[in-house]
Short mmCIF file of C-alpha atoms and ligand atoms in Angstrom, two decimals:
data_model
loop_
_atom_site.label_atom_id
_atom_site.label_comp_id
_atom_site.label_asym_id
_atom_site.label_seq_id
_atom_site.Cartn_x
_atom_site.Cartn_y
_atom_site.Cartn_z
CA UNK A 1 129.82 140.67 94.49
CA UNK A 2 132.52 142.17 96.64
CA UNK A 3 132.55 142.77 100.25
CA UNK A 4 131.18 145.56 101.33
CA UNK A 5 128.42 146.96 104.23
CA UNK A 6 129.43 143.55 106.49
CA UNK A 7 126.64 144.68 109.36
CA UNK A 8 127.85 143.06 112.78
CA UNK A 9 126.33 140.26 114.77
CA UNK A 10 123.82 141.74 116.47
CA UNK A 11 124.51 140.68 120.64
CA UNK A 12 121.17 139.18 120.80
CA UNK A 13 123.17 136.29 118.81
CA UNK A 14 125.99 136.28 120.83
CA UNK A 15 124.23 135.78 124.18
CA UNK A 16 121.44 133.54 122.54
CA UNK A 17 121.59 130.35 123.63
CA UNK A 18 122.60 126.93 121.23
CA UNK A 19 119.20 125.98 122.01
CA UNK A 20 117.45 129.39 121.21
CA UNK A 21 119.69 129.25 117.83
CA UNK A 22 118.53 125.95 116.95
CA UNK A 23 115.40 126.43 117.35
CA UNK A 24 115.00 129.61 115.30
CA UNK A 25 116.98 127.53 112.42
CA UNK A 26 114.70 124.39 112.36
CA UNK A 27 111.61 126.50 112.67
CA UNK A 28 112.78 128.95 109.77
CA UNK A 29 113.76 125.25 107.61
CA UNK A 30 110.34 124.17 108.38
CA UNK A 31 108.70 127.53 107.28
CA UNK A 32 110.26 127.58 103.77
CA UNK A 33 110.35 123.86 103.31
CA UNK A 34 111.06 122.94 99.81
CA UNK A 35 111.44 127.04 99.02
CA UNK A 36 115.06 127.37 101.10
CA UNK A 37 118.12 125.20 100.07
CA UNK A 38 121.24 124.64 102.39
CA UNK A 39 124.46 123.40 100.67
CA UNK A 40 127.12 122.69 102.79
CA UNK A 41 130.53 122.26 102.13
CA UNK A 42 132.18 119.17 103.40
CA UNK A 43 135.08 121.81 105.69
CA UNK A 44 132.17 123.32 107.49
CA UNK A 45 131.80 122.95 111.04
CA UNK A 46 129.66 120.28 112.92
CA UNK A 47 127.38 122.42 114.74
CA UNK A 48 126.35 123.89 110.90
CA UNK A 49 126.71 121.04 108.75
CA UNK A 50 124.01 119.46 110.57
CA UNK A 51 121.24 121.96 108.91
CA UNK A 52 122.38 121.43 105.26
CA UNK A 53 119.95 119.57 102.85
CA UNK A 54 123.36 118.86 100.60
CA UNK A 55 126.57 118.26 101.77
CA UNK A 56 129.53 117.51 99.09
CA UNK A 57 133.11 119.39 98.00
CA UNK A 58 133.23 122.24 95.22
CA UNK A 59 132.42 120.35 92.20
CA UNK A 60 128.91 118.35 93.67
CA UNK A 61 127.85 121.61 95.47
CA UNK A 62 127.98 123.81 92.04
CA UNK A 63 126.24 120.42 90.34
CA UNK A 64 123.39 120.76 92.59
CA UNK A 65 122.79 123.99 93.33
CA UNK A 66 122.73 123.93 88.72
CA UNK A 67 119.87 122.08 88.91
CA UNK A 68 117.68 123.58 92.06
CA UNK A 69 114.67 125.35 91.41
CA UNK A 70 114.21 126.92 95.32
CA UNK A 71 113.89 130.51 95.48
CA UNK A 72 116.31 131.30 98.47
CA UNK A 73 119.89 129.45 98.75
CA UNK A 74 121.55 130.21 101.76
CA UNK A 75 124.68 128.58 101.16
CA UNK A 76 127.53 127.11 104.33
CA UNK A 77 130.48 127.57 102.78
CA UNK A 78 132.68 130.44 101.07
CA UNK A 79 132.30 133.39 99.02
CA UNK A 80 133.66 131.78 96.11
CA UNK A 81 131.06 128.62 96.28
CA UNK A 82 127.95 131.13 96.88
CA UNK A 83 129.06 132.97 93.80
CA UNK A 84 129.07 129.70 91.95
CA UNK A 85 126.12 128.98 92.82
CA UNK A 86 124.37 132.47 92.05
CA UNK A 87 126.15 132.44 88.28
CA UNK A 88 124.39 128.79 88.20
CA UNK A 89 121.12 129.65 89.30
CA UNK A 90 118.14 131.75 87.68
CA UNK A 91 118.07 135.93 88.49
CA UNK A 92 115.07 135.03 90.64
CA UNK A 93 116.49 132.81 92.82
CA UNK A 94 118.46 134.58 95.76
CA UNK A 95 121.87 133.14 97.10
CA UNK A 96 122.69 134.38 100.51
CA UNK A 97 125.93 133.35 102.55
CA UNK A 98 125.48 133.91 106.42
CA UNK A 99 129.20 135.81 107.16
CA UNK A 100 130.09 137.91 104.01
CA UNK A 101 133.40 137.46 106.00
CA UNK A 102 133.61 133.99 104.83
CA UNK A 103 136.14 134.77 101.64
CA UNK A 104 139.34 132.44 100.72
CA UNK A 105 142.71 133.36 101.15
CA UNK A 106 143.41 131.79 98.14
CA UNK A 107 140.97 133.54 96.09
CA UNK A 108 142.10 136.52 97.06
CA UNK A 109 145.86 135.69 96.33
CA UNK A 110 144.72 136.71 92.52
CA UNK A 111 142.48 139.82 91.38
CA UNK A 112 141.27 141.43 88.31
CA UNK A 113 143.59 143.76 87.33
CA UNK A 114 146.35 141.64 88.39
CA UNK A 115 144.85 138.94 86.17
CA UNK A 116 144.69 141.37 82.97
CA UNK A 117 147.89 142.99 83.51
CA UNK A 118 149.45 139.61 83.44
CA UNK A 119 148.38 138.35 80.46
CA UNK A 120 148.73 141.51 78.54
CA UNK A 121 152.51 140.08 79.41
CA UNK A 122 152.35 136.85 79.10
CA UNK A 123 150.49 137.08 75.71
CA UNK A 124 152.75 139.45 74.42
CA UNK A 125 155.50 137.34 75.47
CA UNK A 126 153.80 133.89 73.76
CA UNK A 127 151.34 134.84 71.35
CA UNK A 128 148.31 133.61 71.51
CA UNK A 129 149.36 129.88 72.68
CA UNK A 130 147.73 130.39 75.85
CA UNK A 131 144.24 128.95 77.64
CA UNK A 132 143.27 130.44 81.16
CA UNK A 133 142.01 128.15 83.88
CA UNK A 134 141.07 128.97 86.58
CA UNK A 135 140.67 126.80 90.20
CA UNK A 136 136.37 127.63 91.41
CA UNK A 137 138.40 128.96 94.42
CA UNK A 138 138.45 132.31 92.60
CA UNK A 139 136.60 135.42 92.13
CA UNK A 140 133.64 135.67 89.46
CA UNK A 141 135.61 138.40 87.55
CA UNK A 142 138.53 135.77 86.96
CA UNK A 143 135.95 133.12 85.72
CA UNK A 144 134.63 135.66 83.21
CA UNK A 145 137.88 136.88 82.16
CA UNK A 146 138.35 132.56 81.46
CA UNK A 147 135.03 132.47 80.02
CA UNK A 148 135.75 134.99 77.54
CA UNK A 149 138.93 133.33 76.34
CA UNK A 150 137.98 130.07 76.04
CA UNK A 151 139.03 129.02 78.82
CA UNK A 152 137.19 127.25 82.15
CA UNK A 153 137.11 126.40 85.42
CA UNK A 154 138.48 123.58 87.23
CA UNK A 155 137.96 122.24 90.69
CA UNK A 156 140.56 119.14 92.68
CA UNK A 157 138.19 116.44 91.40
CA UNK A 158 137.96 117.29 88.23
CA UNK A 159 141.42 119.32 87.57
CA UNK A 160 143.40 116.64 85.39
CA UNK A 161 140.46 116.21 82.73
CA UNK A 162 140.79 120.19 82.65
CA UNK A 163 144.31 120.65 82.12
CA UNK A 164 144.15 117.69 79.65
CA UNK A 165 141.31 119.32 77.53
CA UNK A 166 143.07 123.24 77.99
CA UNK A 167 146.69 121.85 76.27
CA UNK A 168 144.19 119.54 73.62
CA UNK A 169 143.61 123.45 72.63
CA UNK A 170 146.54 125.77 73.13
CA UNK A 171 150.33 124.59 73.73
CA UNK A 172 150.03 126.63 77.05
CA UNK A 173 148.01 127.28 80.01
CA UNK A 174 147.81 129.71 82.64
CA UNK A 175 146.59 127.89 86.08
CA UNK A 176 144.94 130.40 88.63
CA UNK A 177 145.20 131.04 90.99
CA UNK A 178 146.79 128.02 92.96
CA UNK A 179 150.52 126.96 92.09
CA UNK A 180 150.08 123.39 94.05
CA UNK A 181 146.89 122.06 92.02
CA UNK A 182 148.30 122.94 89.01
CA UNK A 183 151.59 121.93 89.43
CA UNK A 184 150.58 118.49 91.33
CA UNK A 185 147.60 118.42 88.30
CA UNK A 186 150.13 118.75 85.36
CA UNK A 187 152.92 116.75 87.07
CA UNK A 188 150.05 113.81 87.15
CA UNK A 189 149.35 113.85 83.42
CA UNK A 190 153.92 113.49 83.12
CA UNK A 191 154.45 117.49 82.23
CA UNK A 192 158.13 117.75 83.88
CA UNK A 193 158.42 120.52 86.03
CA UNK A 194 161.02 121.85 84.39
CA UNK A 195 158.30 122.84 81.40
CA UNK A 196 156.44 124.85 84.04
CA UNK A 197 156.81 128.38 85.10
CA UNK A 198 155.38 130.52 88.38
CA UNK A 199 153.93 133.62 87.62
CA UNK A 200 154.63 136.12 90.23
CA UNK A 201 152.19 138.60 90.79
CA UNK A 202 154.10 140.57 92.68
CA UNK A 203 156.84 141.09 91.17
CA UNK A 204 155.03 140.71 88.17
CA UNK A 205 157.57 138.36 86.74
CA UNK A 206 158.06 134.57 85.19
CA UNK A 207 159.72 132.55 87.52
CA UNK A 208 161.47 129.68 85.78
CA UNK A 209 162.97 126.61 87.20
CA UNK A 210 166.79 126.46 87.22
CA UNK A 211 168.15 125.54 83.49
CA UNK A 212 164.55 126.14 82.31
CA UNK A 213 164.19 127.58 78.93
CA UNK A 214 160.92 129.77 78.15
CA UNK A 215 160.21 128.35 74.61
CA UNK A 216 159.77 124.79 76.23
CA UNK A 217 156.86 126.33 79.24
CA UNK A 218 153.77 124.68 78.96
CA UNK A 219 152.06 125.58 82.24
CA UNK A 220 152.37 128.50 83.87
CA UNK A 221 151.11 128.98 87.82
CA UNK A 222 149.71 132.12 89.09
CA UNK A 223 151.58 132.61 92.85
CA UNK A 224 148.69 131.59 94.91
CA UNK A 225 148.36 129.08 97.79
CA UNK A 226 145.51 127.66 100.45
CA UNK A 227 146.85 128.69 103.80
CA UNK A 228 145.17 125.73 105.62
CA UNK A 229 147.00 123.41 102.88
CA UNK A 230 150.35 125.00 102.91
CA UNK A 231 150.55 123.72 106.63
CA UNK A 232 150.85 120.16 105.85
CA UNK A 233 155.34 119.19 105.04
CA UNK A 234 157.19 116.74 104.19
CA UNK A 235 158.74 116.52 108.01
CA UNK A 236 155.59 115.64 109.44
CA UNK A 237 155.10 112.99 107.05
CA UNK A 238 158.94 111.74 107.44
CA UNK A 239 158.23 111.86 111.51
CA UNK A 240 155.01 109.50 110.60
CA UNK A 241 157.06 107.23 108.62
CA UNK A 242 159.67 106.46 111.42
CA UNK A 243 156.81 106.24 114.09
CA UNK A 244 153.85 104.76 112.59
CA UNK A 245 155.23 103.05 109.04
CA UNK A 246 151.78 101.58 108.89
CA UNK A 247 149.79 104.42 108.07
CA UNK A 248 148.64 105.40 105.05
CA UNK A 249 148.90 109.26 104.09
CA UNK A 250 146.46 110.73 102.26
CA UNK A 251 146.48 114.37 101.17
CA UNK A 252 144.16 116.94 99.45
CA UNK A 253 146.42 118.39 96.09
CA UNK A 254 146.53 121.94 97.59
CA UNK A 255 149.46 120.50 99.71
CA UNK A 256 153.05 121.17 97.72
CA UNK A 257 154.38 119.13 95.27
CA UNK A 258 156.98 118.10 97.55
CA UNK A 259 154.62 116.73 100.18
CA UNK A 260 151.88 115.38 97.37
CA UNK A 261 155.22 113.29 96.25
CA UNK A 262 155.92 111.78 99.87
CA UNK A 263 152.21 111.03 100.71
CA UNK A 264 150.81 107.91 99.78
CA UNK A 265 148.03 108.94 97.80
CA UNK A 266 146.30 112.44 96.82
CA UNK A 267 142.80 113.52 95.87
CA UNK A 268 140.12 115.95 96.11
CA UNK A 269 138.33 116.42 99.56
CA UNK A 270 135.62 113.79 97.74
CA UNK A 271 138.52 111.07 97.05
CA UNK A 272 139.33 111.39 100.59
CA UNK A 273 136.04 110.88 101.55
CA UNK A 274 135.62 108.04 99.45
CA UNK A 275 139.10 106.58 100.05
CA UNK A 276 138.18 106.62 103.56
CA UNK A 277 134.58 104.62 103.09
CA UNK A 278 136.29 101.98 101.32
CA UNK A 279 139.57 101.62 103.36
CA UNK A 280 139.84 98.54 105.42
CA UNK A 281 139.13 98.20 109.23
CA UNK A 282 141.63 98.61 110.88
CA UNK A 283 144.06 100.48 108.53
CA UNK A 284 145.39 104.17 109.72
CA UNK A 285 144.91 107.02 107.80
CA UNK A 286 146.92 110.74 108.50
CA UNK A 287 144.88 112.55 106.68
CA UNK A 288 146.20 116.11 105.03
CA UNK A 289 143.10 118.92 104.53
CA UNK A 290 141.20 121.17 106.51
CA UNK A 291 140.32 120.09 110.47
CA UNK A 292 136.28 120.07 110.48
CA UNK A 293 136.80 117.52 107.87
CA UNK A 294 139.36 115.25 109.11
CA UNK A 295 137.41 115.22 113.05
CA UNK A 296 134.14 114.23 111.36
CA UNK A 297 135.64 111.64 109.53
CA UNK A 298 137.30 110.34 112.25
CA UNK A 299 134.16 110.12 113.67
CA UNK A 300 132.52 108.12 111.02
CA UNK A 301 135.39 105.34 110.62
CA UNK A 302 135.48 104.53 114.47
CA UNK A 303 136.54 101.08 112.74
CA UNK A 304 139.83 102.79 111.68
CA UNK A 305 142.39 104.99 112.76
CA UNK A 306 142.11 108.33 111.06
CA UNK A 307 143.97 111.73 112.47
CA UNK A 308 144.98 115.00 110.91
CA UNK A 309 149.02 114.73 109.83
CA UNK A 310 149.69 118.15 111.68
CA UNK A 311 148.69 117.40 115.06
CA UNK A 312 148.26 121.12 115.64
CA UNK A 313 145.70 121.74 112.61
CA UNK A 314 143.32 124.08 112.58
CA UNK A 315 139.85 124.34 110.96
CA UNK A 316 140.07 126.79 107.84
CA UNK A 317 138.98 129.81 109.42
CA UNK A 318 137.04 131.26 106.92
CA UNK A 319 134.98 128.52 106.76
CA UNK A 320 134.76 128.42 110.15
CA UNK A 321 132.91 132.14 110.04
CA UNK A 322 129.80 130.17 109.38
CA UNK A 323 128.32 129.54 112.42
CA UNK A 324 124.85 128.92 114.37
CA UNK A 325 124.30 132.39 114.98
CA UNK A 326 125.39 133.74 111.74
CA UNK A 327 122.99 131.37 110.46
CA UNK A 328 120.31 131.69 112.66
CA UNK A 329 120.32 135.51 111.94
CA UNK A 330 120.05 134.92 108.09
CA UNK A 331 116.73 132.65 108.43
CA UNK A 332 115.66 135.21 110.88
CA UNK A 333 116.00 138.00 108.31
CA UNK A 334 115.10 135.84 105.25
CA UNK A 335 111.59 135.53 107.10
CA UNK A 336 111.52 139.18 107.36
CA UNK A 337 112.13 139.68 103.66
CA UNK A 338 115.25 141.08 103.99
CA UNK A 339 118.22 139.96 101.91
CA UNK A 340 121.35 141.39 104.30
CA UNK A 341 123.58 138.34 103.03
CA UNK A 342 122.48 138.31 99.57
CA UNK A 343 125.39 137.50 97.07
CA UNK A 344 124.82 139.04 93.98
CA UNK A 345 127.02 138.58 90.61
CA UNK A 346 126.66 141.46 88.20
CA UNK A 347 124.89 139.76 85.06
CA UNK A 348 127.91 141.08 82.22
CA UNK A 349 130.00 139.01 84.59
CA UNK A 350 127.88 135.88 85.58
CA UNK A 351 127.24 135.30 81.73
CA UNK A 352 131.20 135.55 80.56
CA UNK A 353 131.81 133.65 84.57
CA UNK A 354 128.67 130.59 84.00
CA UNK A 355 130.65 130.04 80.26
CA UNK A 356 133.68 128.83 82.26
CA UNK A 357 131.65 126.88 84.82
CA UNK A 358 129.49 125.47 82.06
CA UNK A 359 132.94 123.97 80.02
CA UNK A 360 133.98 122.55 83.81
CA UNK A 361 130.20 120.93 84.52
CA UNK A 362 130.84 119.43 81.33
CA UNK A 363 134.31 117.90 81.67
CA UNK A 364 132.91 116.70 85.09
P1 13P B 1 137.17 120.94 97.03
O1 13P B 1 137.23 121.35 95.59
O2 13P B 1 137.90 119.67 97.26
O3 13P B 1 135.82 121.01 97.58
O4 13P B 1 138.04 121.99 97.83
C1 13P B 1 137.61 123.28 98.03
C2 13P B 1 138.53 123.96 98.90
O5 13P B 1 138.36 125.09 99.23
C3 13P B 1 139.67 123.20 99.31
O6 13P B 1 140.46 123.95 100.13
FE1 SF4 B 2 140.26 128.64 100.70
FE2 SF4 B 2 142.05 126.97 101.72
FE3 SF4 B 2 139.87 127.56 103.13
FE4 SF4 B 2 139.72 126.03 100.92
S1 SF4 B 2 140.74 125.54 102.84
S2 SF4 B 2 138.37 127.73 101.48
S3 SF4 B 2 141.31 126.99 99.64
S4 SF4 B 2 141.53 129.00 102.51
#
């Protein structure tokens, strides 16, 4: 479950060529056939998301992987999302992620003890008028510590029916571990932001808004922020405006508050997608999430305009870890029997963790 004996590349990857790589991935996929499953997230890069049987965001990747019966996942995309998927699959079937380098800074903006110690505070402080949710982006320890508290999971495209059901139960919530969807989330359903707090793990204090008063806090945000997102302001979309009042912004709701407000619309990396298929010709899109994305998108709509709204975005690097030879070295090994990627969730946690993640495939 946690990081640890990350082997290095071996050179013989390195100095492989594309070709060579290739080759040794098709030939493993046609080996294992229907017994090895590729997910692929929809940030991954080109070169990788070619190989996936799946592609989709968060939400459709834990919905399929749910319901797959093949013995070996090897899953393109993020610690978090091949944890998911282990806690959502039988003990039999192995999950493997090529680069056990491939975390989320976001995830790891919020751990464990910092979790517990914070609502041994915050529950002391309210009672018990709190439900934890937490964002997939997250550790497997945080969604058992949700499990086990009634609370769930959430992901961006399914984050408002969350927050809606969490406060249909408990006059609070604590959002982990990312401030911007849960603030842009319960700003959405009309919660003023004056009735939320930020919890500072850090400090290990409440941070209220100016004027705020505690009794009246209905959503309190753990600290945490996507890196990638947290590049995206409300300049670059004020710069757009005065140059190019035609285009239409469109950003994922890890982006701040302040630049969710300015954009034109906001949605999950699969309402982009689909904002995108049915936008008309010609239109212009700046688009504001991670760079693989935006390029192959702006691939696919050659009919309209569509760009990144930083011009000097760059892919999310974790995600980026995934790549042909990473790959190509886990099908090698996987047809050696040997598991060196294998992501494994310690059962006491994937049953409190698949709980949470069962209350989220619901609300889906
Ligand atoms: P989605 O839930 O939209 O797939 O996003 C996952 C993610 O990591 C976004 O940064
Ligand atoms: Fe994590 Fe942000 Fe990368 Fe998504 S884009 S995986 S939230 S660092």
């Amino acid at each position: 479950m946690t990081f640890t004996a990350i082997r290095r590349l071996p050179a013989q990857y390195r100095e492989m060529s594309n070709k060579e790589k290739i080759s040794r991935i098709v030939e493993a996929k046609r080996e294992f056939g229907s017994d090895l499953f590729i997910p692929g997230h929809h940030y991954q890069r080109e070169d990788v998301i070619q190989f996936a049987d799946v592609t989709g965001d968060s939400l459709q990747l834990a919905q399929v992987c749910e319901t797959r019966t093949s013995p070996y996942i090897v899953f393109c995309g993020v610690h978090f999302m091949a944890e998911t998927a282990d806690i959502l699959t039988d003990t039999e079937q192995r999950v493997m992620l090529p680069d056990l380098n491939a975390g989320c800074s976001m995830a790891d903006m919020a751990n464990i003890s910092q979790t517990e110690r914070a609502w041994e505070t915050l529950t002391d402080q309210f009672g018990d008028t709190i439900l934890p949710l937490t964002y997939v982006n997250s550790t497997a320890a945080i969604k058992a510590f949700c499990g086990e508290r009634g609370g769930a999971c959430v992901t961006s495209s399914n984050s408002g029916k969350m927050v809606r059901w969490a406060l249909a139960q408990k006059q609070r919530l604590l959002f982990l571990p990312d401030q911007h969807l849960g603030r842009n989330t319960a700003a959405d359903l009309g919660i003023p932001l004056h009735d939320m707090a930020v919890w500072n793990p850090i400090t290990h204090e409440l941070e209220l808004a100016d004027g705020a008063r505690v009794e009246d806090i209905q959503v309190i945000l753990w600290k945490g922020h996507c890196s990638v997102h947290e590049k995206f302001t409300v300049g670059q979309i004020e710069e757009l405006r005065q140059t190019e009042p035609e285009t239409n912004v469109l950003v994922h709701p890890e982006c701040t508050y302040e630049v969710v407000q300015a954009a034109d619309y906001a949605g999950s990396t699969h309402h982009i997608i689909e904002r995108l298929h049915t936008a008309a010709p010609g239109t212009s899109w700046a688009i504001g999430t991670e760079m693989n994305l935006v390029k192959r998108l702006a691939a696919q709509h050659t009919d309209k305009r569509v760009f990144s709204l930083n011009s000097n975005m760059c892919p999310c690097l974790t995600m980026n870890r995934i790549d042909l030879e990473h790959l190509a070295w886990t099908l090698d090994l996987l047809r050696e029997d040997v598991y060196q990627f294998e992501i494994s969730v310690p059962e006491d946690i994937a049953d409190s963790a698949r709980i949470a993640l069962r209350r989220m495939l619901e609300n889906a």
